[in-house]
C-alpha cells in the first residue's frame, strides 16, 4: 500500500468517528431519528446475525480455497472490501425485506434517493477509475480493484432490493 | 395465527393500520404483522393497543 491509501483510510476512519460522535450527540442533527420500533429492532438483530455469518462463511471459504487449494482470485485489500460488502448487502437486504432498514418515522423516499445518488456516484467513479487504470491482473489475481466500483455494486443491489420491496408492498396494498 | 380480533376492533372504529400505528408509536408494517400473526408483540405494545381501543388484553389477545 502506498501513502495515498493510508491517507484515504485515515480519512474514512476520521469521518466514521465524527459521524458516530455526531449521532451520539444529536441524532436529529444527522437527519435520522433512528427510531426503530420493537419489531424492527428484532428484525435488524436477525439481519446483523445473517450478515455476520455471511461474512464469516465467505472468510472461511476464502481461507480454505487460498490455503488448502492455493486458489486466490484477488488481493487481500479487495478481498477485505468484498467481505465487508457481503456483510452490508446481507444486512441491508434482510432488513429492507423485513421493513426495518430505515426508522419508521424517517422518510423512505429520501433514503431511497440517497442510496440512488450513492449508487450512481460510485458506479460512475468506479467505471472512470477502471477506464483510466484498467483492471490489474497479476498471477491470475485481480489487484487493487476500484473500491468505488465495489461500493457502486453494493448500493445498486440495495436500491434494487428496496425497489422490489416497494413494488411488492404496492401489490399487497391492492 | 392471525389476530382477527385486532383487525375487527380496528375496522369497527374505522381506523386504518397507519392510524393505529401512529397512535401506539410503531410502524404500519408492525401492525400488519401482528394482524397476520407474523409477529408476537411485547406486552407493552399489547397494552398500548388495548388502551387505544379501550379494551382488555383478554378481549384482543387471549386465545
mmCIF file of C-alpha atoms in Angstrom:
data_model
loop_
_atom_site.group_PDB
_atom_site.id
_atom_site.type_symbol
_atom_site.label_atom_id
_atom_site.label_comp_id
_atom_site.label_asym_id
_atom_site.label_seq_id
_atom_site.Cartn_x
_atom_site.Cartn_y
_atom_site.Cartn_z
ATOM 1 C CA UNK A 1 0.000 0.000 0.000
ATOM 2 C CA UNK A 2 1.343 3.429 -0.815
ATOM 3 C CA UNK A 3 0.882 6.631 1.187
ATOM 4 C CA UNK A 4 -2.274 7.719 -0.581
ATOM 5 C CA UNK A 5 -4.035 4.559 0.593
ATOM 6 C CA UNK A 6 -3.138 5.313 4.209
ATOM 7 C CA UNK A 7 -4.408 8.895 3.793
ATOM 8 C CA UNK A 8 -7.726 7.576 2.416
ATOM 9 C CA UNK A 9 -8.040 5.015 5.253
ATOM 10 C CA UNK A 10 -7.293 7.677 7.909
ATOM 11 C CA UNK A 11 -9.816 9.997 6.279
ATOM 12 C CA UNK A 12 -12.522 7.321 6.229
ATOM 13 C CA UNK A 13 -11.854 6.439 9.896
ATOM 14 C CA UNK A 14 -11.975 10.136 10.831
ATOM 15 C CA UNK A 15 -15.302 10.644 9.032
ATOM 16 C CA UNK A 16 -16.691 7.494 10.685
ATOM 17 C CA UNK A 17 -15.655 8.650 14.182
ATOM 18 C CA UNK A 18 -17.099 12.131 13.572
ATOM 19 C CA UNK A 19 -20.360 10.603 12.315
ATOM 20 C CA UNK A 20 -20.627 8.374 15.411
ATOM 21 C CA UNK A 21 -19.920 11.325 17.713
ATOM 22 C CA UNK A 22 -22.463 13.496 15.904
ATOM 23 C CA UNK A 23 -25.009 10.700 16.089
ATOM 24 C CA UNK A 24 -24.371 10.235 19.807
ATOM 25 C CA UNK A 25 -24.627 13.981 20.385
ATOM 26 C CA UNK A 26 -27.771 14.655 18.423
ATOM 27 C CA UNK A 27 -29.491 12.079 16.221
ATOM 28 C CA UNK A 28 -31.649 14.698 14.529
ATOM 29 C CA UNK A 29 -28.551 16.691 13.537
ATOM 30 C CA UNK A 30 -27.710 13.987 11.012
ATOM 31 C CA UNK A 31 -31.307 13.831 9.830
ATOM 32 C CA UNK A 32 -32.042 10.410 11.287
ATOM 33 C CA UNK A 33 -34.485 9.672 14.059
ATOM 34 C CA UNK A 34 -33.081 6.128 14.489
ATOM 35 C CA UNK A 35 -36.458 5.428 15.991
ATOM 36 C CA UNK A 36 -36.990 1.751 15.291
ATOM 37 C CA UNK A 37 -39.953 0.007 16.846
ATOM 38 C CA UNK A 38 -39.658 -3.326 18.697
ATOM 39 C CA UNK A 39 -40.335 -5.496 15.615
ATOM 40 C CA UNK A 40 -37.812 -3.514 13.570
ATOM 41 C CA UNK A 41 -35.140 -3.854 16.281
ATOM 42 C CA UNK A 42 -35.717 -7.598 16.361
ATOM 43 C CA UNK A 43 -35.579 -7.821 12.565
ATOM 44 C CA UNK A 44 -32.354 -5.788 12.475
ATOM 45 C CA UNK A 45 -30.859 -8.125 15.064
ATOM 46 C CA UNK A 46 -31.645 -11.066 12.796
ATOM 47 C CA UNK A 47 -30.220 -9.174 9.809
ATOM 48 C CA UNK A 48 -26.989 -8.495 11.736
ATOM 49 C CA UNK A 49 -26.730 -12.203 12.552
ATOM 50 C CA UNK A 50 -27.164 -13.187 8.895
ATOM 51 C CA UNK A 51 -24.615 -10.557 7.854
ATOM 52 C CA UNK A 52 -22.100 -11.779 10.438
ATOM 53 C CA UNK A 53 -22.457 -15.413 9.414
ATOM 54 C CA UNK A 54 -22.393 -14.457 5.730
ATOM 55 C CA UNK A 55 -19.074 -12.669 6.203
ATOM 56 C CA UNK A 56 -17.799 -15.498 8.365
ATOM 57 C CA UNK A 57 -18.711 -18.095 5.734
ATOM 58 C CA UNK A 58 -17.074 -16.026 2.994
ATOM 59 C CA UNK A 59 -13.868 -15.688 5.009
ATOM 60 C CA UNK A 60 -13.790 -19.407 5.877
ATOM 61 C CA UNK A 61 -14.296 -20.325 2.202
ATOM 62 C CA UNK A 62 -11.557 -17.886 1.315
ATOM 63 C CA UNK A 63 -9.110 -19.416 3.778
ATOM 64 C CA UNK A 64 -9.938 -22.945 2.606
ATOM 65 C CA UNK A 65 -9.545 -22.010 -1.072
ATOM 66 C CA UNK A 66 -6.391 -19.945 -0.652
ATOM 67 C CA UNK A 67 -4.516 -22.124 1.855
ATOM 68 C CA UNK A 68 -5.957 -25.532 1.016
ATOM 69 C CA UNK A 69 -6.142 -25.304 -2.768
ATOM 70 C CA UNK A 70 -3.922 -22.286 -3.453
ATOM 71 C CA UNK A 71 -6.781 -20.592 -5.256
ATOM 72 C CA UNK A 72 -6.861 -16.818 -4.901
ATOM 73 C CA UNK A 73 -8.666 -14.617 -7.333
ATOM 74 C CA UNK A 74 -7.938 -11.200 -5.820
ATOM 75 C CA UNK A 75 -5.552 -9.419 -3.471
ATOM 76 C CA UNK A 76 -6.182 -9.122 0.270
ATOM 77 C CA UNK A 77 -7.351 -5.464 0.105
ATOM 78 C CA UNK A 78 -10.019 -6.282 -2.470
ATOM 79 C CA UNK A 79 -10.921 -9.407 -0.539
ATOM 80 C CA UNK A 80 -11.465 -7.435 2.673
ATOM 81 C CA UNK A 81 -13.643 -4.937 0.847
ATOM 82 C CA UNK A 82 -15.650 -7.798 -0.657
ATOM 83 C CA UNK A 83 -16.162 -9.387 2.760
ATOM 84 C CA UNK A 84 -17.422 -6.077 4.155
ATOM 85 C CA UNK A 85 -19.620 -5.582 1.092
ATOM 86 C CA UNK A 86 -21.135 -9.044 1.504
ATOM 87 C CA UNK A 87 -21.968 -8.210 5.132
ATOM 88 C CA UNK A 88 -23.538 -4.886 4.147
ATOM 89 C CA UNK A 89 -25.519 -6.464 1.292
ATOM 90 C CA UNK A 90 -26.898 -9.233 3.527
ATOM 91 C CA UNK A 91 -27.784 -6.834 6.345
ATOM 92 C CA UNK A 92 -29.435 -4.314 4.014
ATOM 93 C CA UNK A 93 -31.350 -6.944 2.020
ATOM 94 C CA UNK A 94 -32.749 -8.737 5.083
ATOM 95 C CA UNK A 95 -33.655 -5.542 6.915
ATOM 96 C CA UNK A 96 -35.266 -3.962 3.822
ATOM 97 C CA UNK A 97 -37.289 -7.133 3.283
ATOM 98 C CA UNK A 98 -38.463 -7.023 6.913
ATOM 99 C CA UNK A 99 -39.243 -3.279 6.792
ATOM 100 C CA UNK A 100 -36.517 -2.487 9.253
ATOM 101 C CA UNK A 101 -33.880 -0.741 7.152
ATOM 102 C CA UNK A 102 -34.973 2.797 7.968
ATOM 103 C CA UNK A 103 -36.629 4.055 11.139
ATOM 104 C CA UNK A 104 -40.385 4.164 10.779
ATOM 105 C CA UNK A 105 -40.562 7.936 11.210
ATOM 106 C CA UNK A 106 -37.866 8.553 8.588
ATOM 107 C CA UNK A 107 -38.743 9.390 5.026
ATOM 108 C CA UNK A 108 -38.291 6.218 2.979
ATOM 109 C CA UNK A 109 -38.100 8.096 -0.304
ATOM 110 C CA UNK A 110 -35.394 10.457 0.922
ATOM 111 C CA UNK A 111 -33.334 7.434 1.983
ATOM 112 C CA UNK A 112 -34.002 5.814 -1.394
ATOM 113 C CA UNK A 113 -32.779 8.960 -3.116
ATOM 114 C CA UNK A 114 -29.570 8.960 -1.035
ATOM 115 C CA UNK A 115 -28.955 5.304 -1.993
ATOM 116 C CA UNK A 116 -29.611 6.140 -5.670
ATOM 117 C CA UNK A 117 -27.115 9.027 -5.576
ATOM 118 C CA UNK A 118 -24.540 6.831 -3.802
ATOM 119 C CA UNK A 119 -25.061 4.041 -6.361
ATOM 120 C CA UNK A 120 -24.801 6.276 -9.424
ATOM 121 C CA UNK A 121 -21.877 8.271 -7.994
ATOM 122 C CA UNK A 122 -19.863 5.199 -7.045
ATOM 123 C CA UNK A 123 -20.598 3.303 -10.254
ATOM 124 C CA UNK A 124 -19.604 6.389 -12.258
ATOM 125 C CA UNK A 125 -16.396 6.879 -10.277
ATOM 126 C CA UNK A 126 -15.668 3.137 -10.442
ATOM 127 C CA UNK A 127 -16.115 2.951 -14.219
ATOM 128 C CA UNK A 128 -13.977 6.080 -14.673
ATOM 129 C CA UNK A 129 -11.273 4.502 -12.496
ATOM 130 C CA UNK A 130 -11.363 1.224 -14.423
ATOM 131 C CA UNK A 131 -11.296 3.031 -17.787
ATOM 132 C CA UNK A 132 -8.378 5.134 -16.645
ATOM 133 C CA UNK A 133 -6.263 2.466 -14.993
ATOM 134 C CA UNK A 134 -7.827 -0.763 -16.192
ATOM 135 C CA UNK A 135 -8.151 -3.892 -14.089
ATOM 136 C CA UNK A 136 -4.753 -5.124 -12.961
ATOM 137 C CA UNK A 137 -4.371 -8.897 -13.027
ATOM 138 C CA UNK A 138 -1.134 -10.263 -11.582
ATOM 139 C CA UNK A 139 -0.556 -14.040 -11.493
ATOM 140 C CA UNK A 140 -4.248 -14.628 -12.135
ATOM 141 C CA UNK A 141 -5.257 -12.349 -9.231
ATOM 142 C CA UNK A 142 -7.247 -9.137 -9.548
ATOM 143 C CA UNK A 143 -5.302 -6.416 -7.746
ATOM 144 C CA UNK A 144 -6.457 -3.059 -6.395
ATOM 145 C CA UNK A 145 -9.956 -3.306 -7.830
ATOM 146 C CA UNK A 146 -11.716 0.052 -7.649
ATOM 147 C CA UNK A 147 -13.361 0.475 -4.228
ATOM 148 C CA UNK A 148 -15.892 2.791 -5.861
ATOM 149 C CA UNK A 149 -16.921 0.030 -8.234
ATOM 150 C CA UNK A 150 -17.464 -2.397 -5.332
ATOM 151 C CA UNK A 151 -19.464 0.189 -3.371
ATOM 152 C CA UNK A 152 -21.394 1.047 -6.538
ATOM 153 C CA UNK A 153 -22.464 -2.567 -6.932
ATOM 154 C CA UNK A 154 -23.400 -2.725 -3.214
ATOM 155 C CA UNK A 155 -25.554 0.408 -3.398
ATOM 156 C CA UNK A 156 -27.129 -0.712 -6.677
ATOM 157 C CA UNK A 157 -28.056 -4.043 -5.099
ATOM 158 C CA UNK A 158 -29.549 -2.263 -2.065
ATOM 159 C CA UNK A 159 -31.501 0.034 -4.384
ATOM 160 C CA UNK A 160 -32.868 -2.912 -6.380
ATOM 161 C CA UNK A 161 -33.981 -4.754 -3.226
ATOM 162 C CA UNK A 162 -35.585 -1.554 -1.955
ATOM 163 C CA UNK A 163 -37.448 -1.026 -5.254
ATOM 164 C CA UNK A 164 -38.575 -4.659 -5.324
ATOM 165 C CA UNK A 165 -39.883 -4.364 -1.761
ATOM 166 C CA UNK A 166 -41.698 -1.159 -2.654
ATOM 167 C CA UNK A 167 -43.250 -2.899 -5.662
ATOM 168 C CA UNK A 168 -44.347 -5.887 -3.528
ATOM 169 C CA UNK A 169 -45.893 -3.537 -0.962
ATOM 170 C CA UNK A 170 -47.892 -1.790 -3.676
ATOM 171 C CA UNK A 171 -49.231 -5.149 -4.894
ATOM 172 C CA UNK A 172 -50.080 -6.153 -1.304
ATOM 173 C CA UNK A 173 -51.976 -2.914 -0.698
ATOM 174 C CA UNK A 174 -54.253 -3.519 -3.731
ATOM 175 C CA UNK B 1 -52.095 -17.449 13.955
ATOM 176 C CA UNK B 2 -53.973 -14.458 12.583
ATOM 177 C CA UNK B 3 -55.248 -11.898 15.070
ATOM 178 C CA UNK B 4 -58.703 -11.332 13.639
ATOM 179 C CA UNK B 5 -59.969 -9.697 16.842
ATOM 180 C CA UNK B 6 -57.498 -6.876 16.497
ATOM 181 C CA UNK B 7 -58.431 -6.412 12.854
ATOM 182 C CA UNK B 8 -62.123 -6.448 13.742
ATOM 183 C CA UNK B 9 -61.648 -3.916 16.573
ATOM 184 C CA UNK B 10 -59.743 -1.616 14.216
ATOM 185 C CA UNK B 11 -62.341 -1.986 11.477
ATOM 186 C CA UNK B 12 -65.179 -1.347 13.954
ATOM 187 C CA UNK B 13 -63.605 2.030 14.762
ATOM 188 C CA UNK B 14 -62.969 2.739 11.080
ATOM 189 C CA UNK B 15 -59.275 3.040 11.812
ATOM 190 C CA UNK B 16 -56.523 2.353 9.312
ATOM 191 C CA UNK B 17 -53.388 0.388 10.165
ATOM 192 C CA UNK B 18 -51.408 3.605 9.803
ATOM 193 C CA UNK B 19 -53.645 5.455 12.270
ATOM 194 C CA UNK B 20 -53.316 2.681 14.832
ATOM 195 C CA UNK B 21 -49.556 2.541 14.237
ATOM 196 C CA UNK B 22 -49.259 6.301 14.813
ATOM 197 C CA UNK B 23 -51.359 6.028 17.973
ATOM 198 C CA UNK B 24 -49.111 3.398 19.542
ATOM 199 C CA UNK B 25 -45.801 4.613 18.063
ATOM 200 C CA UNK B 26 -44.846 1.753 15.763
ATOM 201 C CA UNK B 27 -44.657 1.268 12.002
ATOM 202 C CA UNK B 28 -47.673 0.311 9.893
ATOM 203 C CA UNK B 29 -45.882 -2.889 8.926
ATOM 204 C CA UNK B 30 -45.703 -3.891 12.600
ATOM 205 C CA UNK B 31 -49.484 -3.605 12.967
ATOM 206 C CA UNK B 32 -49.894 -5.554 9.734
ATOM 207 C CA UNK B 33 -47.506 -8.248 11.018
ATOM 208 C CA UNK B 34 -49.440 -8.552 14.311
ATOM 209 C CA UNK B 35 -52.746 -8.913 12.448
ATOM 210 C CA UNK B 36 -51.283 -11.514 10.107
ATOM 211 C CA UNK B 37 -49.782 -13.395 13.056
ATOM 212 C CA UNK B 38 -46.246 -12.922 11.744
ATOM 213 C CA UNK B 39 -45.088 -11.071 14.851
ATOM 214 C CA UNK B 40 -45.721 -11.572 18.567
ATOM 215 C CA UNK B 41 -45.902 -8.115 20.159
ATOM 216 C CA UNK B 42 -44.437 -7.323 23.560
ATOM 217 C CA UNK B 43 -46.806 -6.976 26.496
ATOM 218 C CA UNK B 44 -46.143 -3.226 26.492
ATOM 219 C CA UNK B 45 -47.286 -2.892 22.877
ATOM 220 C CA UNK B 46 -50.334 -5.085 23.575
ATOM 221 C CA UNK B 47 -51.290 -2.802 26.465
ATOM 222 C CA UNK B 48 -50.796 0.301 24.311
ATOM 223 C CA UNK B 49 -53.061 -1.166 21.629
ATOM 224 C CA UNK B 50 -55.682 -2.111 24.232
ATOM 225 C CA UNK B 51 -55.631 1.439 25.597
ATOM 226 C CA UNK B 52 -56.311 2.869 22.143
ATOM 227 C CA UNK B 53 -59.381 0.640 21.755
ATOM 228 C CA UNK B 54 -60.320 0.821 25.455
ATOM 229 C CA UNK B 55 -60.420 -2.971 25.564
ATOM 230 C CA UNK B 56 -58.680 -5.520 27.770
ATOM 231 C CA UNK B 57 -55.829 -7.870 26.886
ATOM 232 C CA UNK B 58 -58.328 -10.718 27.083
ATOM 233 C CA UNK B 59 -60.550 -9.039 24.502
ATOM 234 C CA UNK B 60 -57.794 -8.636 21.953
ATOM 235 C CA UNK B 61 -55.017 -11.103 22.611
ATOM 236 C CA UNK B 62 -56.206 -14.043 24.691
ATOM 237 C CA UNK B 63 -56.995 -17.210 22.774
#
